[in-house]
mmCIF file of C-alpha atoms and ligand atoms in Angstrom:
data_model
loop_
_atom_site.group_PDB
_atom_site.id
_atom_site.type_symbol
_atom_site.label_atom_id
_atom_site.label_comp_id
_atom_site.label_asym_id
_atom_site.label_seq_id
_atom_site.Cartn_x
_atom_site.Cartn_y
_atom_site.Cartn_z
ATOM 1 C CA MET Q 13 -14.858 -29.134 1.989
ATOM 2 C CA THR Q 14 -18.356 -28.901 3.436
ATOM 3 C CA ASN Q 15 -20.160 -25.671 4.083
ATOM 4 C CA ASP Q 16 -19.778 -25.947 7.831
ATOM 5 C CA ALA Q 17 -15.988 -26.402 7.635
ATOM 6 C CA THR Q 18 -14.050 -24.407 10.203
ATOM 7 C CA VAL Q 19 -10.477 -23.187 10.172
ATOM 8 C CA ALA Q 20 -9.631 -26.148 12.442
ATOM 9 C CA SER Q 21 -10.541 -28.580 9.658
ATOM 10 C CA LEU Q 22 -7.784 -27.155 7.426
ATOM 11 C CA GLY Q 23 -5.140 -26.582 10.047
ATOM 12 C CA GLU Q 24 -2.675 -23.691 10.129
ATOM 13 C CA PHE Q 25 -0.743 -24.474 6.953
ATOM 14 C CA GLY Q 26 -3.809 -25.600 5.055
ATOM 15 C CA LEU Q 27 -5.426 -22.310 5.888
ATOM 16 C CA ILE Q 28 -2.418 -20.296 4.740
ATOM 17 C CA ASP Q 29 -2.278 -22.213 1.439
ATOM 18 C CA HIS Q 30 -6.006 -22.154 0.821
ATOM 19 C CA CYS Q 31 -6.852 -18.604 1.867
ATOM 20 C CA PHE Q 32 -3.730 -16.477 1.945
ATOM 21 C CA LYS Q 33 -1.356 -17.842 -0.715
ATOM 22 C CA THR Q 34 -3.948 -16.633 -3.237
ATOM 23 C CA LEU Q 35 -3.319 -13.036 -2.154
ATOM 24 C CA GLU Q 36 0.202 -13.101 -3.521
ATOM 25 C CA ARG Q 37 0.418 -11.081 -6.727
ATOM 26 C CA THR Q 38 3.034 -11.473 -9.410
ATOM 27 C CA ASP Q 39 2.582 -7.939 -10.795
ATOM 28 C CA VAL Q 40 4.092 -6.150 -7.802
ATOM 29 C CA PRO Q 41 7.797 -5.353 -8.050
ATOM 30 C CA GLY Q 42 10.394 -5.875 -5.359
ATOM 31 C CA VAL Q 43 9.457 -9.236 -3.852
ATOM 32 C CA GLY Q 44 12.688 -11.154 -3.284
ATOM 33 C CA MET Q 45 10.824 -13.712 -1.159
ATOM 34 C CA GLY Q 46 7.141 -13.913 -0.338
ATOM 35 C CA ILE Q 47 5.080 -16.409 1.684
ATOM 36 C CA GLY Q 48 6.955 -19.586 2.557
ATOM 37 C CA ASP Q 49 10.249 -18.638 4.133
ATOM 38 C CA ASP Q 50 11.148 -17.388 7.598
ATOM 39 C CA ALA Q 51 10.871 -13.781 6.498
ATOM 40 C CA ALA Q 52 9.852 -11.907 3.386
ATOM 41 C CA VAL Q 53 12.547 -10.138 1.364
ATOM 42 C CA PHE Q 54 11.733 -6.726 -0.114
ATOM 43 C CA LEU Q 55 14.026 -5.214 -2.702
ATOM 44 C CA VAL Q 56 14.363 -1.477 -2.185
ATOM 45 C CA PRO Q 57 16.574 0.510 -4.565
ATOM 46 C CA ARG Q 58 19.055 2.870 -2.940
ATOM 47 C CA THR Q 59 17.202 5.849 -4.363
ATOM 48 C CA GLN Q 60 14.097 5.005 -2.333
ATOM 49 C CA ASP Q 61 13.098 4.972 1.328
ATOM 50 C CA LEU Q 62 10.981 2.179 2.837
ATOM 51 C CA LEU Q 63 7.684 3.179 4.488
ATOM 52 C CA ALA Q 64 6.119 0.882 7.081
ATOM 53 C CA THR Q 65 2.789 1.150 8.879
ATOM 54 C CA THR Q 66 0.456 -1.137 10.763
ATOM 55 C CA ASP Q 67 -3.176 -1.204 11.823
ATOM 56 C CA THR Q 68 -5.166 -3.703 13.856
ATOM 57 C CA LEU Q 69 -8.852 -4.553 13.690
ATOM 58 C CA VAL Q 70 -10.332 -6.247 16.766
ATOM 59 C CA GLU Q 71 -13.682 -8.022 16.851
ATOM 60 C CA GLY Q 72 -15.952 -6.185 19.262
ATOM 61 C CA VAL Q 73 -13.923 -2.980 18.943
ATOM 62 C CA HIS Q 74 -13.672 -2.311 15.194
ATOM 63 C CA PHE Q 75 -16.210 -4.767 13.830
ATOM 64 C CA VAL Q 76 -18.947 -7.148 14.910
ATOM 65 C CA ARG Q 77 -18.981 -10.856 14.053
ATOM 66 C CA ASP Q 78 -21.940 -10.579 11.693
ATOM 67 C CA ALA Q 79 -20.256 -7.838 9.618
ATOM 68 C CA ASP Q 80 -19.478 -9.047 6.086
ATOM 69 C CA PRO Q 81 -15.847 -10.234 6.244
ATOM 70 C CA ARG Q 82 -15.413 -9.202 2.609
ATOM 71 C CA ASP Q 83 -15.836 -5.544 3.614
ATOM 72 C CA LEU Q 84 -13.570 -6.128 6.574
ATOM 73 C CA GLY Q 85 -10.829 -7.534 4.338
ATOM 74 C CA TRP Q 86 -11.071 -4.517 2.055
ATOM 75 C CA LYS Q 87 -11.008 -2.117 4.962
ATOM 76 C CA ALA Q 88 -8.088 -3.786 6.747
ATOM 77 C CA VAL Q 89 -5.956 -3.277 3.633
ATOM 78 C CA ALA Q 90 -7.398 0.143 2.766
ATOM 79 C CA VAL Q 91 -6.735 1.816 6.119
ATOM 80 C CA ASN Q 92 -3.081 0.799 5.898
ATOM 81 C CA LEU Q 93 -2.909 2.064 2.315
ATOM 82 C CA SER Q 94 -4.239 5.386 3.552
ATOM 83 C CA ASP Q 95 -1.227 5.777 5.851
ATOM 84 C CA ILE Q 96 1.146 5.028 2.976
ATOM 85 C CA ALA Q 97 -0.765 7.551 0.825
ATOM 86 C CA ALA Q 98 -0.392 10.185 3.537
ATOM 87 C CA MET Q 99 3.385 9.750 3.312
ATOM 88 C CA GLY Q 100 3.285 10.070 -0.481
ATOM 89 C CA GLY Q 101 4.388 6.473 -0.936
ATOM 90 C CA GLU Q 102 3.810 3.844 -3.551
ATOM 91 C CA PRO Q 103 2.273 0.913 -1.641
ATOM 92 C CA ARG Q 104 3.820 -2.485 -2.386
ATOM 93 C CA TRP Q 105 3.792 -5.323 0.137
ATOM 94 C CA TYR Q 106 1.890 -6.327 3.233
ATOM 95 C CA LEU Q 107 1.980 -8.895 6.020
ATOM 96 C CA LEU Q 108 -1.107 -10.314 7.709
ATOM 97 C CA SER Q 109 -1.183 -11.478 11.314
ATOM 98 C CA ILE Q 110 -4.453 -13.183 12.045
ATOM 99 C CA THR Q 111 -5.726 -14.610 15.318
ATOM 100 C CA LEU Q 112 -8.822 -16.803 15.075
ATOM 101 C CA PRO Q 113 -10.909 -19.099 17.250
ATOM 102 C CA SER Q 114 -10.756 -22.690 15.906
ATOM 103 C CA SER Q 115 -14.518 -22.561 15.405
ATOM 104 C CA THR Q 116 -14.275 -19.728 12.844
ATOM 105 C CA PRO Q 117 -16.083 -20.856 9.680
ATOM 106 C CA LEU Q 118 -13.732 -21.378 6.775
ATOM 107 C CA ALA Q 119 -16.223 -19.422 4.664
ATOM 108 C CA TRP Q 120 -15.637 -16.408 6.919
ATOM 109 C CA VAL Q 121 -11.887 -16.456 6.228
ATOM 110 C CA GLU Q 122 -12.458 -17.058 2.510
ATOM 111 C CA ARG Q 123 -14.631 -13.949 2.320
ATOM 112 C CA LEU Q 124 -12.112 -11.960 4.313
ATOM 113 C CA ALA Q 125 -9.447 -12.998 1.795
ATOM 114 C CA LEU Q 126 -11.785 -12.060 -1.070
ATOM 115 C CA GLY Q 127 -12.091 -8.497 0.252
ATOM 116 C CA MET Q 128 -8.351 -8.251 0.809
ATOM 117 C CA ASN Q 129 -7.791 -9.514 -2.711
ATOM 118 C CA GLU Q 130 -10.104 -6.840 -4.125
ATOM 119 C CA ALA Q 131 -8.127 -4.114 -2.380
ATOM 120 C CA GLY Q 132 -4.856 -5.800 -3.390
ATOM 121 C CA ALA Q 133 -5.905 -5.841 -7.049
ATOM 122 C CA ARG Q 134 -7.246 -2.294 -7.028
ATOM 123 C CA PHE Q 135 -4.126 -0.799 -5.456
ATOM 124 C CA ARG Q 136 -1.601 -3.375 -6.694
ATOM 125 C CA VAL Q 137 -0.226 -4.567 -3.381
ATOM 126 C CA THR Q 138 0.762 -8.125 -2.599
ATOM 127 C CA LEU Q 139 0.628 -10.234 0.530
ATOM 128 C CA ALA Q 140 4.163 -11.377 1.346
ATOM 129 C CA GLY Q 141 3.873 -13.173 4.666
ATOM 130 C CA GLY Q 142 2.278 -13.145 8.061
ATOM 131 C CA ASN Q 143 1.401 -15.145 11.100
ATOM 132 C CA THR Q 144 -1.565 -17.365 11.955
ATOM 133 C CA THR Q 145 -2.571 -18.148 15.523
ATOM 134 C CA ARG Q 146 -5.462 -19.623 17.468
ATOM 135 C CA THR Q 147 -7.304 -17.902 20.280
ATOM 136 C CA ASP Q 148 -10.251 -18.460 22.584
ATOM 137 C CA GLY Q 149 -10.907 -14.745 22.418
ATOM 138 C CA PRO Q 150 -11.985 -12.326 19.675
ATOM 139 C CA ILE Q 151 -10.744 -12.320 16.084
ATOM 140 C CA VAL Q 152 -7.807 -9.947 15.671
ATOM 141 C CA LEU Q 153 -6.372 -8.869 12.322
ATOM 142 C CA THR Q 154 -3.161 -6.929 11.997
ATOM 143 C CA ILE Q 155 -1.789 -5.774 8.683
ATOM 144 C CA ASN Q 156 1.681 -4.371 8.209
ATOM 145 C CA MET Q 157 1.901 -2.412 4.984
ATOM 146 C CA PHE Q 158 5.105 -1.371 3.261
ATOM 147 C CA GLY Q 159 5.656 1.136 0.506
ATOM 148 C CA VAL Q 160 8.410 3.079 -1.158
ATOM 149 C CA VAL Q 161 9.031 6.772 -1.686
ATOM 150 C CA GLY Q 162 11.907 8.697 -3.233
ATOM 151 C CA HIS Q 163 14.807 9.170 -0.800
ATOM 152 C CA GLU Q 164 13.878 11.926 1.665
ATOM 153 C CA ARG Q 165 10.722 12.768 -0.281
ATOM 154 C CA SER Q 166 8.213 11.470 2.311
ATOM 155 C CA LEU Q 167 5.306 13.775 3.096
ATOM 156 C CA LEU Q 168 5.482 14.398 6.847
ATOM 157 C CA ARG Q 169 3.038 15.948 9.287
ATOM 158 C CA ALA Q 170 5.720 18.434 10.259
ATOM 159 C CA GLY Q 171 6.516 21.247 7.855
ATOM 160 C CA ALA Q 172 3.438 23.465 7.740
ATOM 161 C CA ALA Q 173 4.169 27.169 8.256
ATOM 162 C CA ALA Q 174 1.975 30.172 9.066
ATOM 163 C CA GLY Q 175 0.364 31.463 5.884
ATOM 164 C CA ASN Q 176 0.195 28.024 4.213
ATOM 165 C CA ARG Q 177 -3.211 27.181 2.784
ATOM 166 C CA LEU Q 178 -5.000 24.087 4.086
ATOM 167 C CA PHE Q 179 -6.696 21.689 1.693
ATOM 168 C CA VAL Q 180 -8.671 18.500 2.135
ATOM 169 C CA SER Q 181 -9.606 15.898 -0.468
ATOM 170 C CA GLY Q 182 -13.080 14.442 -1.012
ATOM 171 C CA THR Q 183 -15.832 14.966 1.529
ATOM 172 C CA ILE Q 184 -15.915 14.774 5.313
ATOM 173 C CA GLY Q 185 -18.272 12.948 7.680
ATOM 174 C CA ASP Q 186 -19.784 10.373 5.323
ATOM 175 C CA ALA Q 187 -18.241 7.344 7.048
ATOM 176 C CA ALA Q 188 -19.406 8.569 10.445
ATOM 177 C CA LEU Q 189 -22.946 8.767 9.054
ATOM 178 C CA GLY Q 190 -22.658 5.318 7.493
ATOM 179 C CA LEU Q 191 -21.675 3.878 10.872
ATOM 180 C CA ARG Q 192 -24.469 5.800 12.555
ATOM 181 C CA HIS Q 193 -26.956 4.324 10.144
ATOM 182 C CA LEU Q 194 -25.580 0.851 10.781
ATOM 183 C CA LEU Q 195 -26.081 1.354 14.511
ATOM 184 C CA GLY Q 196 -29.708 2.208 13.726
ATOM 185 C CA VAL Q 197 -29.924 5.140 16.111
ATOM 186 C CA ASP Q 198 -30.766 7.953 13.717
ATOM 187 C CA GLU Q 199 -34.280 8.831 12.543
ATOM 188 C CA THR Q 200 -33.146 11.334 9.894
ATOM 189 C CA LEU Q 201 -30.914 8.724 8.270
ATOM 190 C CA ARG Q 202 -33.655 6.143 8.437
ATOM 191 C CA ARG Q 203 -35.852 8.432 6.339
ATOM 192 C CA MET Q 204 -33.233 9.237 3.691
ATOM 193 C CA ASP Q 205 -33.441 7.661 0.252
ATOM 194 C CA PRO Q 206 -31.734 4.292 -0.318
ATOM 195 C CA ALA Q 207 -29.144 5.645 -2.782
ATOM 196 C CA ALA Q 208 -27.940 8.206 -0.234
ATOM 197 C CA ILE Q 209 -27.728 5.556 2.486
ATOM 198 C CA ARG Q 210 -25.860 3.217 0.137
ATOM 199 C CA PHE Q 211 -23.327 5.955 -0.508
ATOM 200 C CA LEU Q 212 -22.795 6.618 3.211
ATOM 201 C CA MET Q 213 -22.502 2.913 4.020
ATOM 202 C CA GLU Q 214 -19.993 2.454 1.226
ATOM 203 C CA ARG Q 215 -17.892 5.251 2.668
ATOM 204 C CA HIS Q 216 -17.915 3.502 6.040
ATOM 205 C CA LEU Q 217 -17.384 -0.053 4.816
ATOM 206 C CA ARG Q 218 -15.157 0.459 1.788
ATOM 207 C CA PRO Q 219 -12.847 3.437 2.281
ATOM 208 C CA MET Q 220 -10.840 4.518 -0.770
ATOM 209 C CA PRO Q 221 -7.299 5.480 0.143
ATOM 210 C CA ARG Q 222 -5.993 8.541 -1.711
ATOM 211 C CA THR Q 223 -2.941 6.775 -3.078
ATOM 212 C CA ASP Q 224 -2.755 8.707 -6.372
ATOM 213 C CA LEU Q 225 -3.142 12.020 -4.624
ATOM 214 C CA GLY Q 226 -0.285 11.248 -2.229
ATOM 215 C CA LEU Q 227 1.963 10.242 -5.136
ATOM 216 C CA THR Q 228 1.019 13.378 -7.059
ATOM 217 C CA LEU Q 229 1.731 15.642 -4.088
ATOM 218 C CA VAL Q 230 5.239 14.151 -3.942
ATOM 219 C CA ASP Q 231 5.794 14.516 -7.699
ATOM 220 C CA ALA Q 232 4.591 18.113 -7.739
ATOM 221 C CA ALA Q 233 6.562 18.872 -4.552
ATOM 222 C CA ILE Q 234 3.888 21.229 -3.296
ATOM 223 C CA ALA Q 235 2.760 19.825 0.070
ATOM 224 C CA ARG Q 236 4.487 21.168 3.177
ATOM 225 C CA ALA Q 237 2.670 18.802 5.567
ATOM 226 C CA VAL Q 238 0.216 15.956 5.040
ATOM 227 C CA ILE Q 239 -1.927 13.696 7.243
ATOM 228 C CA ASP Q 240 -4.702 11.267 6.452
ATOM 229 C CA VAL Q 241 -8.011 11.974 8.157
ATOM 230 C CA SER Q 242 -8.686 8.860 10.218
ATOM 231 C CA ASP Q 243 -9.569 10.266 13.649
ATOM 232 C CA GLY Q 244 -11.784 13.105 12.385
ATOM 233 C CA LEU Q 245 -10.958 16.343 10.568
ATOM 234 C CA LEU Q 246 -10.501 18.405 13.729
ATOM 235 C CA ALA Q 247 -8.358 15.875 15.581
ATOM 236 C CA ASP Q 248 -6.165 15.272 12.561
ATOM 237 C CA ALA Q 249 -5.814 19.004 11.867
ATOM 238 C CA GLN Q 250 -4.577 19.220 15.468
ATOM 239 C CA HIS Q 251 -2.124 16.372 14.898
ATOM 240 C CA LEU Q 252 -0.721 18.045 11.795
ATOM 241 C CA CYS Q 253 -0.489 21.422 13.512
ATOM 242 C CA ARG Q 254 1.127 20.028 16.660
ATOM 243 C CA SER Q 255 3.780 18.225 14.599
ATOM 244 C CA SER Q 256 4.442 21.414 12.646
ATOM 245 C CA GLY Q 257 4.426 23.700 15.707
ATOM 246 C CA VAL Q 258 1.662 25.860 14.227
ATOM 247 C CA GLY Q 259 -2.110 26.381 14.453
ATOM 248 C CA ALA Q 260 -4.902 26.686 11.918
ATOM 249 C CA ASP Q 261 -8.096 28.588 11.278
ATOM 250 C CA ILE Q 262 -10.598 26.332 9.559
ATOM 251 C CA ASP Q 263 -13.691 27.820 7.973
ATOM 252 C CA LEU Q 264 -16.712 25.684 8.857
ATOM 253 C CA ARG Q 265 -18.599 26.851 5.751
ATOM 254 C CA ARG Q 266 -15.877 25.601 3.424
ATOM 255 C CA ILE Q 267 -15.669 22.054 4.756
ATOM 256 C CA PRO Q 268 -16.667 19.811 1.833
ATOM 257 C CA LEU Q 269 -19.757 17.686 2.433
ATOM 258 C CA SER Q 270 -21.426 15.161 0.177
ATOM 259 C CA PRO Q 271 -25.054 15.837 -0.784
ATOM 260 C CA PRO Q 272 -26.315 13.148 1.670
ATOM 261 C CA ALA Q 273 -24.266 14.629 4.526
ATOM 262 C CA ARG Q 274 -25.514 18.112 3.672
ATOM 263 C CA GLN Q 275 -29.075 16.852 3.646
ATOM 264 C CA TRP Q 276 -28.583 15.182 7.048
ATOM 265 C CA LEU Q 277 -27.187 18.419 8.475
ATOM 266 C CA GLU Q 278 -30.157 20.542 7.425
ATOM 267 C CA GLY Q 279 -32.169 22.033 10.238
ATOM 268 C CA SER Q 280 -29.983 20.850 13.126
ATOM 269 C CA GLU Q 281 -26.622 22.197 12.083
ATOM 270 C CA HIS Q 282 -25.334 23.157 15.493
ATOM 271 C CA ASP Q 283 -25.991 19.753 17.036
ATOM 272 C CA ARG Q 284 -24.874 17.784 14.034
ATOM 273 C CA TRP Q 285 -21.620 19.346 12.827
ATOM 274 C CA PRO Q 286 -19.579 17.743 15.636
ATOM 275 C CA LEU Q 287 -20.299 14.193 14.450
ATOM 276 C CA LEU Q 288 -19.120 15.018 10.922
ATOM 277 C CA LEU Q 289 -15.927 16.626 12.195
ATOM 278 C CA THR Q 290 -15.001 14.101 14.872
ATOM 279 C CA GLY Q 291 -16.516 10.822 13.682
ATOM 280 C CA GLY Q 292 -13.386 9.855 11.776
ATOM 281 C CA GLU Q 293 -12.627 7.198 9.167
ATOM 282 C CA ASP Q 294 -12.805 9.639 6.279
ATOM 283 C CA TYR Q 295 -9.440 8.477 4.918
ATOM 284 C CA GLU Q 296 -9.070 11.719 3.019
ATOM 285 C CA LEU Q 297 -5.811 13.680 2.895
ATOM 286 C CA LEU Q 298 -5.445 16.976 4.738
ATOM 287 C CA PHE Q 299 -2.465 19.003 3.582
ATOM 288 C CA ALA Q 300 -0.810 22.393 3.772
ATOM 289 C CA VAL Q 301 0.662 24.137 0.728
ATOM 290 C CA ALA Q 302 2.644 27.343 0.327
ATOM 291 C CA PRO Q 303 0.406 30.172 -0.970
ATOM 292 C CA GLY Q 304 1.978 30.271 -4.455
ATOM 293 C CA ALA Q 305 1.807 26.530 -5.026
ATOM 294 C CA ALA Q 306 -1.958 26.328 -4.463
ATOM 295 C CA ASP Q 307 -2.532 27.462 -8.080
ATOM 296 C CA GLN Q 308 -1.540 23.998 -9.266
ATOM 297 C CA LEU Q 309 -4.218 22.212 -7.276
ATOM 298 C CA PRO Q 310 -7.235 22.674 -9.563
ATOM 299 C CA ALA Q 311 -5.363 20.977 -12.429
ATOM 300 C CA ILE Q 312 -4.292 18.131 -10.140
ATOM 301 C CA ALA Q 313 -7.850 17.705 -8.859
ATOM 302 C CA ALA Q 314 -9.205 17.577 -12.409
ATOM 303 C CA ARG Q 315 -6.575 15.088 -13.534
ATOM 304 C CA LEU Q 316 -7.166 12.749 -10.593
ATOM 305 C CA GLY Q 317 -10.933 13.192 -10.523
ATOM 306 C CA VAL Q 318 -10.884 14.103 -6.836
ATOM 307 C CA THR Q 319 -12.207 17.279 -5.287
ATOM 308 C CA LEU Q 320 -9.646 19.330 -3.383
ATOM 309 C CA THR Q 321 -11.143 22.015 -1.185
ATOM 310 C CA GLU Q 322 -9.393 24.866 0.555
ATOM 311 C CA ILE Q 323 -10.746 24.874 4.103
ATOM 312 C CA GLY Q 324 -8.513 27.284 5.962
ATOM 313 C CA ILE Q 325 -5.144 28.721 6.714
ATOM 314 C CA VAL Q 326 -2.165 27.812 8.868
ATOM 315 C CA THR Q 327 -1.493 30.322 11.668
ATOM 316 C CA ASP Q 328 1.209 30.847 14.280
ATOM 317 C CA ARG Q 329 -1.428 30.820 17.055
ATOM 318 C CA LYS Q 330 -0.649 27.142 17.940
ATOM 319 C CA GLU Q 331 -4.293 26.136 18.204
ATOM 320 C CA VAL Q 332 -6.802 24.867 15.694
ATOM 321 C CA ARG Q 333 -9.803 27.167 15.551
ATOM 322 C CA LEU Q 334 -13.033 26.480 13.750
ATOM 323 C CA LEU Q 335 -14.599 29.674 12.448
ATOM 324 C CA ASP Q 336 -18.180 30.312 11.396
ATOM 325 C CA ASN Q 337 -18.361 33.624 9.534
ATOM 326 C CA GLY Q 338 -15.167 34.642 11.295
ATOM 327 C CA ASN Q 339 -16.412 33.717 14.791
ATOM 328 C CA PRO Q 340 -14.590 30.941 16.662
ATOM 329 C CA LEU Q 341 -16.735 27.920 17.605
ATOM 330 C CA SER Q 342 -15.893 25.393 20.242
ATOM 331 C CA PHE Q 343 -16.524 21.685 20.219
ATOM 332 C CA ALA Q 344 -15.924 19.593 23.301
ATOM 333 C CA VAL Q 345 -15.431 16.272 21.486
ATOM 334 C CA PRO Q 346 -11.827 15.884 20.306
ATOM 335 C CA GLY Q 347 -12.042 12.894 17.924
ATOM 336 C CA PHE Q 348 -11.708 9.184 18.197
ATOM 337 C CA ARG Q 349 -9.338 7.791 20.825
ATOM 338 C CA HIS Q 350 -9.016 4.302 22.245
ATOM 339 C CA PHE Q 351 -7.933 5.400 25.737
HETATM 340 P P1 LIG E 5 7.821 -19.071 11.162
HETATM 341 O O1 LIG E 5 7.493 -20.179 12.119
HETATM 342 O O2 LIG E 5 9.175 -19.183 10.543
HETATM 343 O O3 LIG E 5 7.505 -17.706 11.684
HETATM 344 P P2 LIG E 5 5.318 -19.721 10.006
HETATM 345 O O4 LIG E 5 5.308 -21.195 10.089
HETATM 346 O O5 LIG E 5 4.601 -18.934 11.021
HETATM 347 O O6 LIG E 5 6.835 -19.261 9.917
HETATM 348 O O7 LIG E 5 4.771 -19.296 8.577
HETATM 349 C C1 LIG E 5 5.167 -19.967 7.416
HETATM 350 C C2 LIG E 5 5.087 -19.015 6.243
HETATM 351 O O8 LIG E 5 3.728 -18.646 6.057
HETATM 352 C C3 LIG E 5 5.867 -17.732 6.452
HETATM 353 O O9 LIG E 5 6.424 -17.343 5.221
HETATM 354 C C4 LIG E 5 4.815 -16.749 6.883
HETATM 355 O O10 LIG E 5 5.165 -15.433 6.524
HETATM 356 C C5 LIG E 5 3.595 -17.249 6.130
HETATM 357 N N1 LIG E 5 2.324 -16.934 6.807
HETATM 358 C C6 LIG E 5 1.895 -17.368 8.007
HETATM 359 N N2 LIG E 5 0.665 -16.876 8.295
HETATM 360 C C7 LIG E 5 0.314 -16.121 7.241
HETATM 361 C C8 LIG E 5 -0.817 -15.328 6.921
HETATM 362 N N3 LIG E 5 -1.857 -15.215 7.740
HETATM 363 N N4 LIG E 5 -0.808 -14.679 5.744
HETATM 364 C C9 LIG E 5 0.249 -14.768 4.924
HETATM 365 N N5 LIG E 5 1.329 -15.481 5.135
HETATM 366 C C10 LIG E 5 1.375 -16.157 6.293
HETATM 367 MG MG1 LIG E 6 11.048 -19.479 11.030
#
């Protein structure tokens, strides 16, 4: 195959064999039938529930054509894994629906598959089927991800109660800064040192789903409500609270920031906090625990090598408030929405 080969030169089934068959893994349990039949067969023991989620990436909306497809492949898998993690599930199988112009370089799809394969290997999930179609429009990628969780053990958004303590994993706002740097609109970022920028870009391009944390929260049975932070900390705190019929007071000063994000914030805090809190794509877990159970979290954090920070408390006020030294702040921007 020459370097300027396109997907049209392989044809639909050639493409599936060449690029996607290689994403099937033999070390993932529960595949009764993978790629090659009319439907995949997943074997789910009676003691487990099946989790299913889907996410779509659209060229021009979620990525630009000159983005590295390897990062895109990673991210397409990772964002779906994050949803499974937020339910406390063990991720297992995924389907890929891909819509491509015939002129798409084969090398583009190969690199996409490479990134998907990296995420598949890291989190031990296997491709088990999909759909391949041609378009004259933008590239569209949809992944359906499936996982398993003990029967009725799923971690839902509903379940938080007044007095629960609110925790978030990792750090907030890094991915938003990575994207901002990519867009080239920020002078402060442009002047930051290369290692800091690399870190922020990595957080934007290669999110790390909190799979182990989700599984641990199920095992320890300590989370009352869980959500992954994809739309921004504030928006997702609102989603969790709305589902639970409660509110929350979040302490601005406790929100965990990485050193680069903290450096970026310096000097213009008031103007800059909103981006960190509403930019989204953090793919951290936000969760509520009963007051007594919070004692177990430091040991869990140490074992998993993830920081878990208490950022506030669940209230019965039915609104999410952001407090700075006890004073409520207001931000107009709610978080990412498509419509
Ligand atoms: P059908 O016409 O029965 O829907 P297809 O001809 O579309 O089946 O697909 C043949 C096989 O290839 C199926 O097992 C399907 O799941 C798989 N497949 C098609 N596209 C992809 C893809 N992009 N990634 C993985 N598997 C795929
Ligand atoms: Mg069929």
